[in-house]
mmCIF file of C-alpha atoms in Angstrom:
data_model
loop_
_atom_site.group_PDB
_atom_site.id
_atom_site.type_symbol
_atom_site.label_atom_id
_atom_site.label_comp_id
_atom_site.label_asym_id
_atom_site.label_seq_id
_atom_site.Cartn_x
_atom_site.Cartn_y
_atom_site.Cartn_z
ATOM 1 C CA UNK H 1 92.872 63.604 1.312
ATOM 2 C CA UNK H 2 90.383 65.156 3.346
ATOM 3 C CA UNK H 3 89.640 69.363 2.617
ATOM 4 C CA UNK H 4 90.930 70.259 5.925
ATOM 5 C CA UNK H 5 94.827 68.497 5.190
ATOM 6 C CA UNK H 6 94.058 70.011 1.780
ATOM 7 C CA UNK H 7 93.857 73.403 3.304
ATOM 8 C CA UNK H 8 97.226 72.633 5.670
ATOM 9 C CA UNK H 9 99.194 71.389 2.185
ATOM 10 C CA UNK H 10 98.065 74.697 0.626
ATOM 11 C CA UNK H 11 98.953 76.805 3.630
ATOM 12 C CA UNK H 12 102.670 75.004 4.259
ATOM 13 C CA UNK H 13 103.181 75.468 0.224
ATOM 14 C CA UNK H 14 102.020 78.945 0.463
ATOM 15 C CA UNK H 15 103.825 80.142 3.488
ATOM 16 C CA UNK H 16 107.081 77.812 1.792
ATOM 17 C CA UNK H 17 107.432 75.478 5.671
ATOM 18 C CA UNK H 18 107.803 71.815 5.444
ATOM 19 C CA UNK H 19 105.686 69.021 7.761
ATOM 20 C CA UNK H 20 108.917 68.595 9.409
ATOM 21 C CA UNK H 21 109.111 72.075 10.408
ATOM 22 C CA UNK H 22 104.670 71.862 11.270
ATOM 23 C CA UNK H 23 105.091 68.389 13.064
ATOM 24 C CA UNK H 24 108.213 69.759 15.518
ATOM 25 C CA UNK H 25 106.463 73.051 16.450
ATOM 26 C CA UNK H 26 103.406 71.347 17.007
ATOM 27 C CA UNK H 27 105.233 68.639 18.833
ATOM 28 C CA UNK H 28 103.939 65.033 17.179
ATOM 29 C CA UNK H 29 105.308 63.338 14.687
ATOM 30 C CA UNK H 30 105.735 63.507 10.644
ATOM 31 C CA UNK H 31 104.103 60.542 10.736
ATOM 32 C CA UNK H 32 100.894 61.323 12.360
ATOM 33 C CA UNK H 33 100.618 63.932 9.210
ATOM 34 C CA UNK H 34 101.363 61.805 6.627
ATOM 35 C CA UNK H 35 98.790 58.905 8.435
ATOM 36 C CA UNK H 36 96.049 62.068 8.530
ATOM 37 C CA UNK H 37 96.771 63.123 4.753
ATOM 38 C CA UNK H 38 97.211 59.303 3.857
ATOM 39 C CA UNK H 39 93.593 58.929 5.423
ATOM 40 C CA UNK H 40 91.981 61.358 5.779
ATOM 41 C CA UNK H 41 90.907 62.255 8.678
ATOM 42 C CA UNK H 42 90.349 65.733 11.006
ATOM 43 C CA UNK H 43 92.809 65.597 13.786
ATOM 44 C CA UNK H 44 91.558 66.541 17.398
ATOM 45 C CA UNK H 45 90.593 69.542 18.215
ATOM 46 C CA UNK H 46 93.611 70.504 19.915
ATOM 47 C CA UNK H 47 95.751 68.877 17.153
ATOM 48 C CA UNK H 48 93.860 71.499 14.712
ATOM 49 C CA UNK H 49 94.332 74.380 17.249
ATOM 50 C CA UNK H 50 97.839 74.113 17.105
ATOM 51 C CA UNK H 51 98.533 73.412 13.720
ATOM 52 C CA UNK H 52 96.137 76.601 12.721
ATOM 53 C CA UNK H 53 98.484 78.868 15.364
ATOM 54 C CA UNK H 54 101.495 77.749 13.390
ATOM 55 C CA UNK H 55 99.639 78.231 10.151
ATOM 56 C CA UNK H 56 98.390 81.904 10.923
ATOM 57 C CA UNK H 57 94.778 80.747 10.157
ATOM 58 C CA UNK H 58 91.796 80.022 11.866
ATOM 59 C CA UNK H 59 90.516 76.260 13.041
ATOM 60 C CA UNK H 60 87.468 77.206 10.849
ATOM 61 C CA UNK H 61 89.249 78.146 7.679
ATOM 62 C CA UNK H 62 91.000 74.288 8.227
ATOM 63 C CA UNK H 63 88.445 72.594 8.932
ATOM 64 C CA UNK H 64 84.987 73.811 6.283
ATOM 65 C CA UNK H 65 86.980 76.598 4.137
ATOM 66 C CA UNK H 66 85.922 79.758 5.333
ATOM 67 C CA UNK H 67 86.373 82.305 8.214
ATOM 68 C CA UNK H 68 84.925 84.619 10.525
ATOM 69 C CA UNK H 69 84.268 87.243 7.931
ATOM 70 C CA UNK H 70 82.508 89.301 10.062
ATOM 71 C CA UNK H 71 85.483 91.265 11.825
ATOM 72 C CA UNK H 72 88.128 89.865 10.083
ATOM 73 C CA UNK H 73 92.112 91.183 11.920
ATOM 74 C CA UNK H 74 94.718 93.126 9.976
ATOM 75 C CA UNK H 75 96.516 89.994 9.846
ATOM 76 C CA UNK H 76 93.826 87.652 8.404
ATOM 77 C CA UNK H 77 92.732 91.002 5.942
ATOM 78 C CA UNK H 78 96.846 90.751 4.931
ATOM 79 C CA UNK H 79 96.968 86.902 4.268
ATOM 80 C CA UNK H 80 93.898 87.232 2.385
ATOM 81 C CA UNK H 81 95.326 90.457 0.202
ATOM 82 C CA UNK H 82 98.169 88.236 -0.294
ATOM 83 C CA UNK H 83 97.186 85.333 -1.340
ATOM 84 C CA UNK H 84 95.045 86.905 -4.103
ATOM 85 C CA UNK H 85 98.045 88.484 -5.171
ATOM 86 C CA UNK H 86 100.212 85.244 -5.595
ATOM 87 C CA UNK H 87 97.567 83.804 -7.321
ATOM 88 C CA UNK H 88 96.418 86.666 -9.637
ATOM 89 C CA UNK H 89 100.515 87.684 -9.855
ATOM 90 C CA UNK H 90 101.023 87.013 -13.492
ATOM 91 C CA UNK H 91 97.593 88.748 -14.813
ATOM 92 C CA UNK H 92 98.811 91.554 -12.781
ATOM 93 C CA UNK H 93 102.296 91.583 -14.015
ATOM 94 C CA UNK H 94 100.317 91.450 -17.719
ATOM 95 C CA UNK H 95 98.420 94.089 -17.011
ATOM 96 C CA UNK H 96 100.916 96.588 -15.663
ATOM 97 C CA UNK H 97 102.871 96.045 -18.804
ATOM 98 C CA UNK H 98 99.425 97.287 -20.859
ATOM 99 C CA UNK H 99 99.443 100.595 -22.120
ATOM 100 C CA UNK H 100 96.616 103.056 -20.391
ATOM 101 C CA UNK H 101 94.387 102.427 -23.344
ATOM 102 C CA UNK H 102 95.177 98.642 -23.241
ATOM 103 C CA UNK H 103 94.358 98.801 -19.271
ATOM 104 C CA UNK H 104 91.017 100.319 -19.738
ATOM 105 C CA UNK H 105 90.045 98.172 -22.832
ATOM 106 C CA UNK H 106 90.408 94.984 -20.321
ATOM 107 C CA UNK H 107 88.820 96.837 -17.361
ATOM 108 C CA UNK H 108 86.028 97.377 -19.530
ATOM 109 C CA UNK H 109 85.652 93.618 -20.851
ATOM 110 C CA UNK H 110 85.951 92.455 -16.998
ATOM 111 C CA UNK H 111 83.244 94.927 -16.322
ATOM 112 C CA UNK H 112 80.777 93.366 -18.967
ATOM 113 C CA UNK H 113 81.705 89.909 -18.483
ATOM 114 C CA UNK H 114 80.693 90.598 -14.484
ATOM 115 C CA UNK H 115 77.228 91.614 -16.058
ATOM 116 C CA UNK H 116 76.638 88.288 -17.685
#
């Protein structure tokens, strides 16, 4: 599977909508996403266009990974904040269950760990 239908599984898992639901709103087929996961390959740019508007991301983030960082929107900033979140959820949920000491002790060990 290529990174950029990589990045579109990821996105459809993370935003919880099927390839039926992607396929109909971009108008083409289930097929024609199953034949581009199944090989491979990078749609057409307008394919990727419209599967990116229905995904909330940008055309760049699909296709290489990473996006126009330089004025990221509110909206990209909030997907971003978001994501983190669901995938740091659990050390989070941890950590609010810590005691203040507990909290500070870890803080601490991330803070000399980041030195290293």
């Amino acid at each position: 599977m290529s990174n950029f239908w990589e990045r579109v599984v990821d996105e459809l898992d993370f935003l919880g909508i099927t390839r039926t639901y992607l396929a109909t709103t971009c108008n083409f087929s289930l097929t024609n996403i199953g034949q581009g996961i199944k090989l491979g390959s990078t749609p057409s740019a307008e394919t990727a266009v419209k599967i990116a508007k229905v995904l909330g991301v940008s055309v760049e983030y699909l296709v290489n990974g990473t996006e126009n960082t330089k004025f990221p929107s509110q909206k990209e900033t909030e997907q971003n904040q978001l994501r983190l979140y669901r995938k740091y959820h659990n050390l989070i949920e941890k950590m609010e269950s810590f005691s203040e000491d507990k909290q500070t002790v870890v803080n601490n060990l991330v803070d000399n760990l980041e030195k290293l």
